[in-house]
Coordinates of C-alpha atoms in Angstrom, one line a residue:
X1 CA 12.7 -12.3 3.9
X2 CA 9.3 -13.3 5.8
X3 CA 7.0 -14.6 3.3
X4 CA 3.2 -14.2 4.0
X5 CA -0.5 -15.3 2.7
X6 CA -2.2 -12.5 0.8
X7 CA -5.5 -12.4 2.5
X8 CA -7.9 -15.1 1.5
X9 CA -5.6 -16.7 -1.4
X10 CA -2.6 -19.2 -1.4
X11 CA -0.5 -16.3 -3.1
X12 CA 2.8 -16.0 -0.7
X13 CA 4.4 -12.6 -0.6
X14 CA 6.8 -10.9 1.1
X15 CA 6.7 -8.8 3.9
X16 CA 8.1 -6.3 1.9
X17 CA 7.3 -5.2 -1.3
X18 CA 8.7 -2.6 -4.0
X19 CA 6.8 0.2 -5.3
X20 CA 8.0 1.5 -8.7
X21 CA 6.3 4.9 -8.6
X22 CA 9.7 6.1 -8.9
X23 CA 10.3 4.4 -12.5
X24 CA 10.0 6.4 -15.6
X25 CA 8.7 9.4 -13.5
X26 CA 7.4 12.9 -15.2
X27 CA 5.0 15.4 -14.0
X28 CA 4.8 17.6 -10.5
X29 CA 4.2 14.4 -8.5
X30 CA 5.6 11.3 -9.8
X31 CA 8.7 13.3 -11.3
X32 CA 9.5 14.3 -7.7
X33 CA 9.0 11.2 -6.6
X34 CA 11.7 9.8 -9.0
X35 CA 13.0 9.2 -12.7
X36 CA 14.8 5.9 -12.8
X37 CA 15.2 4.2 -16.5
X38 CA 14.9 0.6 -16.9
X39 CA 19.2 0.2 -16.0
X40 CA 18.5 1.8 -12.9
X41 CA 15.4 0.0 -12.0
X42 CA 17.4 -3.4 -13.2
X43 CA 19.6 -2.7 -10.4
X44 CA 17.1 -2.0 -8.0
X45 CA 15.3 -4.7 -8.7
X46 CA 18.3 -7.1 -8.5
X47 CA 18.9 -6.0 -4.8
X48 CA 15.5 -6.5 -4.3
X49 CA 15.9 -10.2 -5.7
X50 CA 19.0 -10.8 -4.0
X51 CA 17.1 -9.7 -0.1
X52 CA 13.7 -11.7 -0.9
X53 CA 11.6 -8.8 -2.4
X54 CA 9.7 -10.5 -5.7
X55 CA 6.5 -8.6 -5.1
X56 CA 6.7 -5.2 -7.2
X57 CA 3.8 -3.2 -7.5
X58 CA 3.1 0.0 -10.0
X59 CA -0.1 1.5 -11.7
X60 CA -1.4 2.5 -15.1
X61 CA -1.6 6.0 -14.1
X62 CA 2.2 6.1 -12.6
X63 CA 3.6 9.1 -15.0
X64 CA 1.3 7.6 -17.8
X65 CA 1.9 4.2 -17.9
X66 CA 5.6 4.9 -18.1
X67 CA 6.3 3.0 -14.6
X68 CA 4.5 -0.2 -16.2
X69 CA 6.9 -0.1 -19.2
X70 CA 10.4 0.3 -17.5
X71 CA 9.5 -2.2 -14.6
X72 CA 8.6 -4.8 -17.7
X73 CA 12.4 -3.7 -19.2
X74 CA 13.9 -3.9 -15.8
X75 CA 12.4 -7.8 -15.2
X76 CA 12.6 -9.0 -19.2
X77 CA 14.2 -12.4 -19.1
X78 CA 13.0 -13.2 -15.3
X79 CA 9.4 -12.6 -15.2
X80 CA 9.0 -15.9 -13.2
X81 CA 11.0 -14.9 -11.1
X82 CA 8.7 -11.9 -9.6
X83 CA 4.9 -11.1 -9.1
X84 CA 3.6 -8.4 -10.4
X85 CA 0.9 -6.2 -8.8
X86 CA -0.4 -3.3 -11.0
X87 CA -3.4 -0.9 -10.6
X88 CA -5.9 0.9 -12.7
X89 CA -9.1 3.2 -12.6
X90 CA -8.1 6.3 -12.4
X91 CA -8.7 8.7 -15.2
X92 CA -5.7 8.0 -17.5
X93 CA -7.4 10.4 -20.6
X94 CA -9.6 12.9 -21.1
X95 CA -12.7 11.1 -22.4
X96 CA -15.8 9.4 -21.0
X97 CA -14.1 5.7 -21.3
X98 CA -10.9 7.1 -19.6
X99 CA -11.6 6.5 -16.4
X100 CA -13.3 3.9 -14.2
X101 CA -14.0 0.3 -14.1
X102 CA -17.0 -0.3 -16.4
X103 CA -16.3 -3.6 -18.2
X104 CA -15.2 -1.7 -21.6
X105 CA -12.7 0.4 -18.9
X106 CA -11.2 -2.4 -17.0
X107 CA -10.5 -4.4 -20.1
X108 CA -9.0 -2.2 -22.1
X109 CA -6.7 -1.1 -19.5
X110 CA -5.7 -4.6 -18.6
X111 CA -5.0 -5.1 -22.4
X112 CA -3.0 -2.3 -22.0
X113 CA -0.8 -2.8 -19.3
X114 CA 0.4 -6.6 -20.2
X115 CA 1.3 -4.6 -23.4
X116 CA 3.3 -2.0 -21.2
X117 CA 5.2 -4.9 -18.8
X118 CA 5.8 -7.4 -21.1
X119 CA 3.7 -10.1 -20.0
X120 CA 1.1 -12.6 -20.4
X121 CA -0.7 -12.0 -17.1
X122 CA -1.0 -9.9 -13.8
X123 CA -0.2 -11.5 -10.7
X124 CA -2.5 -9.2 -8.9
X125 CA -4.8 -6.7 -10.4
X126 CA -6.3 -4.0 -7.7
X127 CA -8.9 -1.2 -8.3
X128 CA -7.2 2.0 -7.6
X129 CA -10.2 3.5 -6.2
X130 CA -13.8 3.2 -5.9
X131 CA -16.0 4.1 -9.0
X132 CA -19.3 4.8 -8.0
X133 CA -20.8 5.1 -11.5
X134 CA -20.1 0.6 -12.3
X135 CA -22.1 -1.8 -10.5
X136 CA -20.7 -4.0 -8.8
X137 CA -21.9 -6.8 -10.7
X138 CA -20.9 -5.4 -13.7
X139 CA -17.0 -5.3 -12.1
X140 CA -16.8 -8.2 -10.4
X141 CA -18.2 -9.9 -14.0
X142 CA -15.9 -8.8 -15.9
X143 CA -12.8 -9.7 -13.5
X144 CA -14.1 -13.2 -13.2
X145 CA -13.5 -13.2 -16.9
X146 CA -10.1 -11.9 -16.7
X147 CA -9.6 -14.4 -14.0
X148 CA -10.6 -17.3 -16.1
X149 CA -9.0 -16.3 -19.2
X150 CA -5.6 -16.3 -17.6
X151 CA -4.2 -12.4 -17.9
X152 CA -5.2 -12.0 -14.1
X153 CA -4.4 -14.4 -10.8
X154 CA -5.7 -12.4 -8.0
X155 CA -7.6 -9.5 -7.5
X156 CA -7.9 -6.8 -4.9
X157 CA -8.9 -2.7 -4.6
X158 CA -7.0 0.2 -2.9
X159 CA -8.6 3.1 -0.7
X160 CA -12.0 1.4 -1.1
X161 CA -14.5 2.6 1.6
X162 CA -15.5 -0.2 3.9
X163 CA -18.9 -0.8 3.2
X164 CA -18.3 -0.7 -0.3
X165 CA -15.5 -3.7 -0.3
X166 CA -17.8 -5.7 1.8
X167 CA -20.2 -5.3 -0.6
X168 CA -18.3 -6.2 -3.6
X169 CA -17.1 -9.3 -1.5
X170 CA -20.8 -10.4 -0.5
X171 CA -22.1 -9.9 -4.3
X172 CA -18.7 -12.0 -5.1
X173 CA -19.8 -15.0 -3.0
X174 CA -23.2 -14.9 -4.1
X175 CA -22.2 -15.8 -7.8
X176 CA -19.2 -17.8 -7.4
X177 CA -16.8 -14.8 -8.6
X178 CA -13.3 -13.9 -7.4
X179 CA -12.9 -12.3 -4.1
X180 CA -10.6 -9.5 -3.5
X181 CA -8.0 -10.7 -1.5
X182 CA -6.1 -7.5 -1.0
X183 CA -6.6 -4.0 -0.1
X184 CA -4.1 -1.3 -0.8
X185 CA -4.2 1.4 1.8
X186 CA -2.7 4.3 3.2
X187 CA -1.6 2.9 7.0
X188 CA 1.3 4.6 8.7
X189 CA 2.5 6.0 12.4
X190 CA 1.4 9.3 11.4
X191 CA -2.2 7.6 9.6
X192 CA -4.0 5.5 11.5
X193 CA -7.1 5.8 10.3
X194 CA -7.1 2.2 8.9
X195 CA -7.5 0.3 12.0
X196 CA -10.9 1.9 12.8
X197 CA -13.1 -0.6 10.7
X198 CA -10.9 -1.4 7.7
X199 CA -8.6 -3.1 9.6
X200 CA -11.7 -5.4 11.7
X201 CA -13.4 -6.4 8.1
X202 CA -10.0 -7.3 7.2
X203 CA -9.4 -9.4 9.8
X204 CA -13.2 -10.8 9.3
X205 CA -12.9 -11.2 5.6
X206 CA -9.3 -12.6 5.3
X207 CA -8.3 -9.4 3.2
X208 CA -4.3 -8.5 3.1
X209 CA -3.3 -5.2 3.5
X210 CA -0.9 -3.8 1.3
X211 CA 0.5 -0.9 3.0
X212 CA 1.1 2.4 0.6
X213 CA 3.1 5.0 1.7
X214 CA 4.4 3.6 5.1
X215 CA 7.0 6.5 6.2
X216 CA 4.2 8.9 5.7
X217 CA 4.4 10.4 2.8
X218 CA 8.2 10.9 3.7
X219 CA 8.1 12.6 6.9
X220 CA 9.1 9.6 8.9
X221 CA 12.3 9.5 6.7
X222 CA 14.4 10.9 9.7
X223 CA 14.9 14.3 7.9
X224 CA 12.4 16.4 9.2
X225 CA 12.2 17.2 13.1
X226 CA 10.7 19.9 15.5
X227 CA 13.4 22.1 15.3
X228 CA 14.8 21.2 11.6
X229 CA 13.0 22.8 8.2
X230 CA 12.5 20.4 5.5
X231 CA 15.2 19.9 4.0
X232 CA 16.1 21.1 0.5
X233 CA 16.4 18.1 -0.8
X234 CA 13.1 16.6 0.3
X235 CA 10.2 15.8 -2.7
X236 CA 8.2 16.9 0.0
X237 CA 8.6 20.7 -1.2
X238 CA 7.0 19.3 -4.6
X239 CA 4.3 16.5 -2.9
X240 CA 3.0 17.9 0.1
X241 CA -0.4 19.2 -1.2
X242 CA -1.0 15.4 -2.2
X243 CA 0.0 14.2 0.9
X244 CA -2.8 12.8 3.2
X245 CA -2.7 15.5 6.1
X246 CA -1.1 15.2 9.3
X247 CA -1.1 18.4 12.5
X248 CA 2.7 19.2 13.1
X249 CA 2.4 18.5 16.6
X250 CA 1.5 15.0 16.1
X251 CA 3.9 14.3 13.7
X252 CA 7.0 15.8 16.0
X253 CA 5.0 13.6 18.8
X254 CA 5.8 10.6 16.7
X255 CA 9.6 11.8 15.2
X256 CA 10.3 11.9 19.5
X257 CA 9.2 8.7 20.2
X258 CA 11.1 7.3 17.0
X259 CA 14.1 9.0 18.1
X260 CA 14.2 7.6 21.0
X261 CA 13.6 4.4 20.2
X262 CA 16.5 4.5 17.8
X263 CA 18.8 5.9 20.3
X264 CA 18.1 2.4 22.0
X265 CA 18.1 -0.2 19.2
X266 CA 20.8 1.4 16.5
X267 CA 18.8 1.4 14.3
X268 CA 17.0 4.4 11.8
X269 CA 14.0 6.2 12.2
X270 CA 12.3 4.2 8.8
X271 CA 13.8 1.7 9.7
X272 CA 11.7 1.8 13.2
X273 CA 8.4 3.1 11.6
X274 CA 7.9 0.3 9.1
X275 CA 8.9 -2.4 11.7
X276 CA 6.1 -1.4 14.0
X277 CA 3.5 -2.0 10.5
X278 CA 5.2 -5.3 10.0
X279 CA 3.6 -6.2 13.9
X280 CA 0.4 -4.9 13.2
X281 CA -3.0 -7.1 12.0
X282 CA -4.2 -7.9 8.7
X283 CA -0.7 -6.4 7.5
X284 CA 0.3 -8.6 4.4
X285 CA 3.1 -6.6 2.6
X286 CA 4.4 -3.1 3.4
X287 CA 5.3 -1.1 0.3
X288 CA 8.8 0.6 0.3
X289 CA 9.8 2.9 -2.3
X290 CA 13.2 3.9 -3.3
X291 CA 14.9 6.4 -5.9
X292 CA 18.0 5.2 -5.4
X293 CA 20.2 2.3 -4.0
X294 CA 20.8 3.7 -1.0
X295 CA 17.6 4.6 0.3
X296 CA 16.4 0.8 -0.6
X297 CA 19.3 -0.4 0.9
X298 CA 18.0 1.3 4.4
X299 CA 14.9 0.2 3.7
X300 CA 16.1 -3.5 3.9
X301 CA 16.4 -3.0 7.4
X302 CA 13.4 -2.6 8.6
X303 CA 13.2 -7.0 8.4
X304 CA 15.1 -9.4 10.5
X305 CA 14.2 -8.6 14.2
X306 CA 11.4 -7.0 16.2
X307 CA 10.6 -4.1 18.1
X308 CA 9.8 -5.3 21.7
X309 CA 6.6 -5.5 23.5
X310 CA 7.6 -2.2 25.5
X311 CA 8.2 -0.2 22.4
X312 CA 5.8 -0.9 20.8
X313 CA 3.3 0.5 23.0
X314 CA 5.2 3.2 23.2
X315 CA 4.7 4.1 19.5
X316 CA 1.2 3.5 20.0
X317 CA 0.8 6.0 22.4
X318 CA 2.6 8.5 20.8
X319 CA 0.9 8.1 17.7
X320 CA -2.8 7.5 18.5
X321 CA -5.5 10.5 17.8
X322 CA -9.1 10.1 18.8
X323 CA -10.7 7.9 16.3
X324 CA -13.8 9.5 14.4
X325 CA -17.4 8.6 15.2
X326 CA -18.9 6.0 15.8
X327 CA -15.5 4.7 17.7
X328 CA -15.8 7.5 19.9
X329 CA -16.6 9.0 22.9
X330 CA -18.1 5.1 23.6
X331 CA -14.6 3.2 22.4
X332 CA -13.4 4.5 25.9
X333 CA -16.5 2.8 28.4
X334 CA -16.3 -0.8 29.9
X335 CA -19.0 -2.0 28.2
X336 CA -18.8 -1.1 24.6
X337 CA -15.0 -2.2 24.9
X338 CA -16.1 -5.4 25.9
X339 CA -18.2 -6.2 22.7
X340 CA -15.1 -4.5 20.4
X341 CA -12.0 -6.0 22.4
X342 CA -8.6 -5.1 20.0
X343 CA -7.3 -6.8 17.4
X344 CA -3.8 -8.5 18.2

């Protein structure tokens, strides 16, 4: 397994990492997602061990903090042997001090999660969205605290908006406070809307992406195709109206190029779609989820060689839309491509 910096920080992870969305789940979404009790998520986790994978990441809100307590049962005895990346602010309760970061919020829930996994401290806390009702001094406060009193190492956020995690890092370096050194975002063939300008302040900034939902929300799974239904099986019967959106067209534009690209390497369509993320910028970890041994199993073979130069740019093309304003129509003359050359 590759190992790589997180962002800014001397933190080493893999290139892959393990979502545990599927542990303990209950409810429309995470229960479709998966239910696997702390013996099955032992198992998962020792053939994550066993191929390099020690970064496994979860979420307060994950089926009501029931992922947090069967990944700490599924790691009790070993917890040095893995980092753990957890997130929180989303409403987890119906009243006014449910939901958020405020400094009351955002320590209680820590307090509550090393309860859940079994620890002493979180390898790397991330904001699970942005709360526009705390200040950002009033945050970035209260995680130097954590920081210093030893029950966080790193910090980062997920689906933050751009101007608003440049903010947060600028009012960080003004006091001496922790920087976020990761950002946990939804980046896939079918979902490029990252690279438009979260991608360049990551590269700028030295922030890691951790990549969420890498096959798409499922589609790029290899079960669904132009002229196949989804199939029975598929959570995606249950998840779709969470999914982030994609036009049909596009996605069978993509599933082709996939195809055909597996036709020449041998190897799977996932397998394909989350090797072209592990080539792309700012790229730190890509998240893979599993319910079961054999889709991890798969999974594992997205590492260990490369997509060439060729295909590559052939997934590129397939996949690329026209990129919102500002970045077009004046992305595609001489000039303005001069000042905004791509990222490699």
């Amino acid at each position: 397994m590759e190992y790589r910096q997180l962002g800014a920080s001397g933190l080493r992870v893999p290139a892959l990492s393990f979502g545990t969305g599927t542990f303990g789940g209950s409810g429309p979404l995470f229960g479709a997602w998966g239910s696997s009790d702390a013996q099955e998520a032992r198992r998962l986790v020792d053939i994550c061990l066993d191929a390099g994978i020690t970064l496994f990441d979860t979420a307060d809100v994950y089926s009501n903090g029931a992922s947090e307590e069967v990944l700490g049962a599924a790691i009790k005895g070993r917890r040095d042997a893995v980092m753990i990346s957890t997130k929180t602010g989303l409403p987890m309760g119906d009243g006014p001090n449910d939901w958020g970061v405020s400094r009351n919020r955002l320590i209680r829930a820590v307090e509550a999660a090393l309860r859940r996994l079994g620890t002493d401290h979180i390898d790397l806390l991330q904001l699970h969205a942005f709360d526009t009702s705390t200040p950002a001094e009033e945050l970035l406060a209260t995680l130097d605290q954590l920081v210093r009193a030893g029950k966080v190492r790193h910090v980062g956020v997920s689906n933050y908006p751009g101007w608003q995690l440049m903010k947060a890092l600028g009012t960080a370096d003004r006091h001496g406070w922790p920087r976020f050194v990761a950002h946990q975002v939804y980046y896939s063939l079918i979902g490029r809307a990252y690279e438009a300008d979260l991608m360049p302040l990551a590269s700028d900034q030295a922030v890691g992406a951790m990549v969420w939902s890498p096959l798409g929300w499922g589609r790029l799974t290899g079960k669904v195709r132009r002229s196949s239904p989804i199939p029975a099986g598929s959570r995606l019967h249950q998840t779709a109206a969470f999914a982030p959106p994609v036009a049909d067209e596009h996605l069978y534009r993509v599933i082709d190029m996939l195809d055909e690209i597996a036709a020449e390497t041998g190897r799977t369509v996932p397998q394909i779609a989350l090797n072209w993320l592990l080539q792309r910028p700012t790229v730190s970890s890509v998240i893979i989820g599993a319910r079961n041994e054999e889709q991890l199993r798969q999974n594992l073979g997205a590492v260990g060689w490369s997509l060439t130069v060729e295909q590559i740019a052939q997934l590129d093309q397939a996949s690329h839309v026209m990129p919102a304003y500002p970045h077009t129509p004046y992305h595609q003359q001489e000039g303005f491509a001069r000042l905004n050359p791509p990222l490699v």
